[in-house]
Short mmCIF file of C-alpha atoms in Angstrom, two decimals:
data_model
loop_
_atom_site.label_atom_id
_atom_site.label_comp_id
_atom_site.label_asym_id
_atom_site.label_seq_id
_atom_site.Cartn_x
_atom_site.Cartn_y
_atom_site.Cartn_z
CA MET A 1 26.67 -3.61 32.29
CA ILE A 2 30.08 -5.17 31.49
CA LYS A 3 30.65 -8.39 33.42
CA ASN A 4 34.40 -7.91 33.82
CA ASP A 5 34.87 -4.17 34.35
CA LEU A 6 38.28 -4.35 36.03
CA PHE A 7 39.96 -2.44 33.18
CA LEU A 8 37.44 0.40 33.38
CA ARG A 9 37.71 0.56 37.17
CA ALA A 10 41.49 0.92 36.88
CA LEU A 11 40.99 3.78 34.41
CA ASN A 12 38.64 5.38 36.96
CA ASN A 13 41.35 5.23 39.65
CA GLU A 14 39.20 2.87 41.72
CA LYS A 15 40.68 0.41 44.19
CA VAL A 16 40.84 -3.07 42.64
CA GLU A 17 41.49 -6.59 43.92
CA ARG A 18 44.16 -7.04 41.23
CA PRO A 19 45.26 -4.97 38.23
CA PRO A 20 43.62 -5.70 34.86
CA VAL A 21 45.69 -7.14 32.02
CA TRP A 22 45.65 -6.99 28.22
CA MET A 23 48.40 -6.98 25.59
CA MET A 24 49.11 -4.64 22.72
CA ARG A 25 48.70 -6.56 19.44
CA GLN A 26 46.98 -9.36 21.34
CA ALA A 27 44.68 -9.84 18.32
CA GLY A 28 47.29 -11.04 15.93
CA ARG A 29 50.23 -12.89 14.60
CA TYR A 30 51.29 -15.06 17.55
CA LEU A 31 47.95 -16.95 17.42
CA PRO A 32 47.60 -19.94 15.04
CA GLU A 33 43.92 -19.05 14.65
CA PHE A 34 44.93 -15.62 13.36
CA MET A 35 47.49 -17.12 10.98
CA ALA A 36 44.82 -19.39 9.52
CA ILE A 37 42.78 -16.31 8.58
CA LYS A 38 45.91 -14.54 7.32
CA LYS A 39 46.54 -17.36 4.83
CA LYS A 40 43.14 -16.76 3.23
CA TYR A 41 42.89 -12.95 3.22
CA ASP A 42 45.36 -10.10 2.70
CA PHE A 43 45.93 -7.56 5.44
CA PHE A 44 43.61 -4.75 4.41
CA THR A 45 40.88 -7.24 3.48
CA ARG A 46 41.04 -8.41 7.09
CA CYS A 47 40.84 -4.82 8.32
CA LYS A 48 38.01 -3.84 5.98
CA THR A 49 35.78 -6.92 6.38
CA PRO A 50 33.83 -6.49 9.63
CA GLU A 51 33.20 -10.23 10.00
CA LEU A 52 36.95 -10.92 9.87
CA ALA A 53 38.01 -7.94 12.01
CA SER A 54 35.51 -8.83 14.72
CA GLU A 55 36.50 -12.50 14.71
CA ILE A 56 40.19 -11.59 15.02
CA THR A 57 39.37 -9.15 17.85
CA ILE A 58 37.70 -11.80 19.99
CA GLN A 59 40.17 -14.64 19.33
CA PRO A 60 42.44 -13.67 22.23
CA ILE A 61 39.42 -13.21 24.52
CA ARG A 62 38.60 -16.87 23.95
CA ILE A 63 42.19 -18.16 23.98
CA ILE A 64 44.28 -16.15 26.46
CA LYS A 65 41.39 -14.44 28.31
CA PRO A 66 42.65 -10.89 29.00
CA ASP A 67 40.49 -8.28 30.74
CA ALA A 68 39.88 -6.15 27.65
CA ALA A 69 39.58 -6.54 23.88
CA ILE A 70 41.20 -4.16 21.39
CA LEU A 71 39.63 -3.82 17.98
CA PHE A 72 41.63 -5.40 15.17
CA SER A 73 42.49 -2.68 12.68
CA ASP A 74 45.55 -0.64 11.68
CA ILE A 75 46.74 2.90 12.28
CA LEU A 76 47.23 3.38 8.52
CA VAL A 77 43.52 3.25 7.70
CA ILE A 78 43.59 6.97 8.61
CA PRO A 79 45.95 8.09 5.79
CA GLN A 80 44.09 5.77 3.41
CA ALA A 81 40.88 7.63 4.25
CA MET A 82 42.67 10.95 3.67
CA GLY A 83 43.56 10.09 0.07
CA ILE A 84 47.06 8.73 0.69
CA ASP A 85 47.74 5.33 -0.91
CA VAL A 86 48.95 2.68 1.53
CA GLU A 87 50.01 -0.85 0.59
CA LEU A 88 51.34 -3.67 2.73
CA GLU A 89 54.20 -5.70 1.27
CA ASP A 90 55.19 -9.04 2.80
CA GLY A 91 58.56 -8.86 4.47
CA ILE A 92 58.69 -5.08 4.14
CA GLY A 93 55.62 -3.76 5.93
CA PRO A 94 53.63 -0.65 5.00
CA VAL A 95 54.63 1.11 1.79
CA LEU A 96 53.20 4.44 0.63
CA PRO A 97 54.02 4.68 -3.08
CA ASN A 98 53.34 8.44 -3.28
CA PRO A 99 54.83 9.93 -0.10
CA ILE A 100 54.14 13.52 0.93
CA ARG A 101 57.20 15.61 0.09
CA THR A 102 55.96 19.12 -0.88
CA SER A 103 53.47 21.78 0.20
CA ALA A 104 51.38 20.89 -2.86
CA ASP A 105 51.28 17.27 -1.68
CA VAL A 106 49.99 18.43 1.71
CA ASP A 107 47.31 20.55 0.03
CA SER A 108 46.02 17.47 -1.79
CA VAL A 109 45.41 15.61 1.49
CA PHE A 110 41.83 15.99 2.71
CA ILE A 111 39.85 15.51 5.91
CA PRO A 112 37.38 12.77 4.96
CA ASP A 113 33.80 11.96 5.82
CA ILE A 114 34.44 9.25 8.42
CA ASN A 115 31.36 7.17 7.71
CA ASP A 116 32.02 7.21 3.95
CA THR A 117 35.67 6.22 4.24
CA LEU A 118 35.91 4.31 7.53
CA GLY A 119 32.40 3.00 8.00
CA TYR A 120 33.75 -0.56 7.84
CA VAL A 121 35.57 0.08 11.16
CA MET A 122 32.30 1.14 12.79
CA ASP A 123 30.59 -1.96 11.41
CA ALA A 124 33.39 -4.05 12.93
CA ILE A 125 32.82 -2.37 16.30
CA ASP A 126 29.09 -3.13 16.14
CA MET A 127 29.74 -6.76 15.25
CA THR A 128 32.48 -7.15 17.87
CA ARG A 129 30.31 -5.76 20.65
CA GLU A 130 27.61 -8.23 19.74
CA LYS A 131 30.09 -11.13 19.86
CA LEU A 132 31.65 -9.94 23.13
CA ASN A 133 28.19 -9.83 24.73
CA ASN A 134 29.42 -7.43 27.47
CA GLU A 135 32.03 -9.92 28.71
CA VAL A 136 34.92 -7.39 28.67
CA PRO A 137 35.41 -3.76 27.57
CA LEU A 138 36.37 -2.92 23.98
CA ILE A 139 39.25 -0.54 23.22
CA GLY A 140 39.42 1.54 20.04
CA PHE A 141 42.70 3.06 18.89
CA ALA A 142 44.50 5.35 16.50
CA GLY A 143 48.09 6.22 15.71
CA SER A 144 49.40 9.56 16.92
CA PRO A 145 49.47 12.29 14.27
CA TRP A 146 53.29 12.25 14.37
CA THR A 147 53.45 8.49 13.78
CA ILE A 148 51.02 8.73 10.84
CA PHE A 149 53.01 11.71 9.53
CA CYS A 150 56.22 9.63 9.66
CA TYR A 151 54.78 6.98 7.34
CA ALA A 152 53.09 9.55 5.06
CA VAL A 153 56.32 11.47 4.46
CA GLU A 154 58.93 8.70 4.68
CA GLY A 155 56.84 6.37 2.51
CA LYS A 156 57.73 3.28 4.55
CA GLY A 157 59.07 2.18 7.91
CA SER A 158 62.47 3.48 8.95
CA LYS A 159 65.01 3.25 11.75
CA SER A 160 65.38 7.03 11.89
CA PHE A 161 62.62 8.69 9.78
CA ASP A 162 65.12 11.25 8.52
CA LYS A 163 62.90 12.35 5.62
CA ALA A 164 59.95 12.92 7.95
CA LYS A 165 62.05 14.89 10.41
CA GLY A 166 63.74 16.80 7.60
CA PHE A 167 60.35 17.84 6.20
CA CYS A 168 59.39 19.24 9.62
CA PHE A 169 62.57 21.24 9.93
CA SER A 170 62.82 22.48 6.31
CA ASN A 171 59.12 23.14 5.71
CA PRO A 172 57.50 23.58 9.14
CA VAL A 173 54.41 25.39 7.81
CA ALA A 174 53.46 22.49 5.53
CA ALA A 175 54.43 19.95 8.21
CA HIS A 176 52.15 21.56 10.78
CA LEU A 177 49.33 21.76 8.25
CA LEU A 178 49.61 18.03 7.54
CA LEU A 179 49.83 17.21 11.25
CA GLN A 180 46.71 19.28 11.89
CA LYS A 181 44.78 17.54 9.11
CA ILE A 182 45.74 14.16 10.58
CA THR A 183 44.74 15.37 14.05
CA ASP A 184 41.34 16.65 12.91
CA THR A 185 40.65 13.38 11.08
CA THR A 186 41.72 11.31 14.08
CA ILE A 187 39.41 13.23 16.41
CA LEU A 188 36.45 12.64 14.09
CA TYR A 189 37.42 8.96 13.74
CA LEU A 190 37.75 8.28 17.46
CA LYS A 191 34.56 10.19 18.30
CA GLU A 192 32.70 7.98 15.84
CA LYS A 193 34.18 4.91 17.49
CA VAL A 194 32.89 6.15 20.84
CA LYS A 195 29.42 6.62 19.35
CA HIS A 196 29.52 2.98 18.26
CA GLY A 197 30.33 1.86 21.79
CA VAL A 198 34.04 1.43 22.40
CA ASN A 199 34.69 1.80 26.13
CA ALA A 200 38.08 3.52 25.89
CA VAL A 201 40.57 4.65 23.23
CA GLN A 202 44.34 4.45 23.02
CA ILE A 203 46.63 6.71 20.99
CA PHE A 204 49.83 4.96 19.86
CA ASP A 205 52.89 7.15 19.31
CA SER A 206 55.23 4.49 18.01
CA TRP A 207 57.83 6.88 16.61
CA GLY A 208 57.77 9.72 19.13
CA GLY A 209 61.09 8.57 20.54
CA MET A 210 62.74 9.64 17.27
CA LEU A 211 62.36 13.29 18.30
CA SER A 212 64.26 15.42 20.81
CA PRO A 213 62.18 16.52 23.82
CA THR A 214 61.72 20.03 22.37
CA ASP A 215 60.76 18.76 18.92
CA TYR A 216 58.50 16.15 20.50
CA THR A 217 56.46 18.87 22.18
CA GLU A 218 56.11 20.79 18.93
CA PHE A 219 55.54 18.02 16.41
CA SER A 220 53.93 15.24 18.45
CA TRP A 221 52.60 15.94 21.93
CA ASN A 222 50.82 19.18 21.00
CA TYR A 223 48.76 17.23 18.46
CA MET A 224 48.22 14.19 20.68
CA ASN A 225 46.98 16.47 23.42
CA GLN A 226 44.44 18.03 21.05
CA ILE A 227 43.00 14.53 20.63
CA VAL A 228 43.02 13.95 24.40
CA GLU A 229 41.24 17.26 25.00
CA ALA A 230 38.59 16.45 22.38
CA LEU A 231 37.96 12.86 23.52
CA ALA A 232 38.33 13.07 27.32
CA PRO A 233 34.81 14.47 27.88
CA GLU A 234 33.39 11.45 26.03
CA THR A 235 35.54 8.46 26.99
CA LYS A 236 38.67 7.25 28.75
CA VAL A 237 41.86 8.01 26.80
CA ILE A 238 45.17 6.15 27.11
CA VAL A 239 48.28 7.72 25.59
CA PHE A 240 51.35 5.64 24.77
CA GLY A 241 54.64 6.89 23.40
CA LYS A 242 57.41 4.39 22.72
CA GLY A 243 60.75 5.79 23.83
CA CYS A 244 59.05 8.94 25.17
CA TRP A 245 59.98 8.79 28.87
CA PHE A 246 60.92 12.49 28.67
CA ALA A 247 57.29 13.37 27.93
CA LEU A 248 55.75 11.48 30.84
CA ASN A 249 55.46 14.59 33.01
CA ASP A 250 53.60 16.52 30.29
CA MET A 251 51.37 13.52 29.61
CA ALA A 252 50.54 13.29 33.32
CA LYS A 253 49.31 16.90 33.30
CA SER A 254 46.84 16.12 30.51
CA LYS A 255 43.28 14.79 30.71
CA ALA A 256 44.43 11.31 29.69
CA SER A 257 43.08 8.62 32.03
CA ALA A 258 46.17 6.45 31.69
CA ILE A 259 49.70 6.60 30.32
CA GLY A 260 51.44 3.66 28.69
CA VAL A 261 55.15 3.16 29.35
CA ASP A 262 57.71 0.97 27.63
CA TRP A 263 60.28 -1.31 29.25
CA THR A 264 63.08 1.26 29.19
CA VAL A 265 61.51 3.09 32.16
CA SER A 266 61.49 1.52 35.61
CA PRO A 267 58.14 1.48 37.46
CA LYS A 268 59.68 3.69 40.15
CA ASN A 269 60.79 6.33 37.62
CA ALA A 270 57.50 6.13 35.73
CA ARG A 271 55.62 6.83 38.96
CA TYR A 272 58.02 9.66 39.82
CA LEU A 273 57.80 11.31 36.40
CA THR A 274 54.00 11.13 36.36
CA GLY A 275 53.48 12.41 39.89
CA GLY A 276 52.47 9.10 41.45
CA LYS A 277 48.70 9.28 40.90
CA LYS A 278 48.05 8.68 37.20
CA THR A 279 47.04 5.20 36.09
CA LEU A 280 50.03 3.68 34.30
CA GLN A 281 50.01 0.85 31.76
CA GLY A 282 52.87 -1.45 30.81
CA ASN A 283 55.70 -2.26 30.69
CA PHE A 284 56.85 -5.90 30.28
CA ASP A 285 59.48 -6.31 27.55
CA PRO A 286 57.72 -8.34 24.80
CA SER A 287 60.91 -10.36 24.25
CA ARG A 288 60.73 -11.47 27.89
CA LEU A 289 57.73 -13.63 26.92
CA LEU A 290 60.36 -15.98 25.47
CA SER A 291 61.57 -16.69 29.02
CA PRO A 292 60.53 -19.95 30.70
CA ILE A 293 56.97 -19.78 32.06
CA PRO A 294 58.02 -19.80 35.76
CA VAL A 295 60.32 -16.83 35.04
CA ILE A 296 57.53 -14.96 33.25
CA LYS A 297 55.19 -15.43 36.20
CA LYS A 298 57.83 -14.38 38.72
CA MET A 299 58.70 -11.25 36.71
CA VAL A 300 55.04 -10.28 36.28
CA HIS A 301 54.48 -10.52 40.04
CA GLU A 302 57.59 -8.42 40.66
CA MET A 303 56.39 -5.87 38.12
CA ILE A 304 53.02 -5.55 39.87
CA ASP A 305 54.78 -5.20 43.23
CA GLU A 306 56.82 -2.32 41.79
CA PHE A 307 53.98 -0.47 40.07
CA GLY A 308 51.43 -1.22 42.80
CA VAL A 309 48.04 -2.84 42.39
CA ASP A 310 45.99 0.37 42.14
CA ASN A 311 46.22 2.87 39.28
CA TYR A 312 47.88 0.24 37.14
CA ILE A 313 47.06 -1.82 34.03
CA VAL A 314 49.37 -4.73 33.23
CA ASN A 315 50.52 -4.76 29.63
CA LEU A 316 53.60 -5.17 27.47
CA GLY A 317 55.92 -2.27 26.73
CA HIS A 318 55.04 -2.62 23.02
CA GLY A 319 53.22 -5.13 20.81
CA ILE A 320 53.50 -8.88 21.31
CA LEU A 321 56.02 -10.48 18.96
CA PRO A 322 54.98 -13.08 16.34
CA ASN A 323 57.34 -15.76 17.72
CA ILE A 324 55.84 -15.86 21.24
CA PRO A 325 54.39 -19.28 22.16
CA VAL A 326 50.68 -19.08 22.96
CA ASP A 327 51.30 -20.84 26.30
CA HIS A 328 53.68 -18.05 27.27
CA ALA A 329 51.07 -15.39 26.40
CA LYS A 330 48.56 -17.31 28.51
CA ALA A 331 51.06 -17.51 31.36
CA PHE A 332 51.48 -13.72 31.28
CA VAL A 333 47.72 -13.23 31.69
CA GLU A 334 47.40 -16.02 34.25
CA ALA A 335 50.22 -14.56 36.36
CA VAL A 336 48.22 -11.35 36.78
CA LYS A 337 45.04 -13.23 37.65
CA GLU A 338 46.94 -15.30 40.23
CA TYR A 339 48.49 -12.24 41.86
CA GLN A 340 47.74 -11.77 45.56
CA ARG A 341 47.62 -8.23 46.87
CA LYS A 342 50.18 -7.77 49.67
CA GLN A 343 48.52 -7.07 53.02
#
């Protein structure tokens, strides 16, 4: 069916000639072609216009040629659909003008009809699949409930998310209710994406590392795992928690097909903490793409040697940075394609 199915074979724990490669945020701000579209349309217009979202999704497939596409969208379309206002301000990032701060605020948040509120995402999937023409798999994604919760309560990005954490600890009943509403919505959202033909889904827990291991289990992983349990019978699920090395063992016991790791964990430790058999994804430091191209290629080959060819998907340890030269992104992908399995 799909001409290049390397990514799906890696998720299936099949032996491969080389590991597949894609990059988080590969459809985005480091590409001049993306910036040309950005000049004409604001962020949420790009997300909500299927023609634009699908075009942005396939730009990196044409330009840097990874082994999988990831749908251009944003994790904050979920709170928008749940009745929480979200704006994007240049130079600041996401801003939620009416953050959730009380039990009454939580009560006002609703679980939406996905097709009514997020139908534009499904239209973008349909259009993207047509443009991809079965060349490579398509990944759908969502933010973890905890990460969405952080923005909903804090009202903006933060280095510590003290307000979000404080709400959990001072009003745990309301916090858990909001987390459950986000979880239920996310399950419905991702299931709809699967119906429209995405080949795998990834759950991004960008702010999980803000929590202690005990609090992480209670306020993040328990909800992420609900999503994994609901989606695993229908598709391949990748879980990724930035700064969450302490949760790798729990993640490995789940029904997730792969676990993303960031650059703060060595391949050896990641394999050890996950029991050695789970497919792992990562973990090149995005800033390292500023290294000279020969250094990038050498480091990528060393990374593959350390993780091993099988049960491994090459990726960055977080999203690609906007100041990365396109040639360096290409070199990252090319280095994987040039890799020779050791005999």
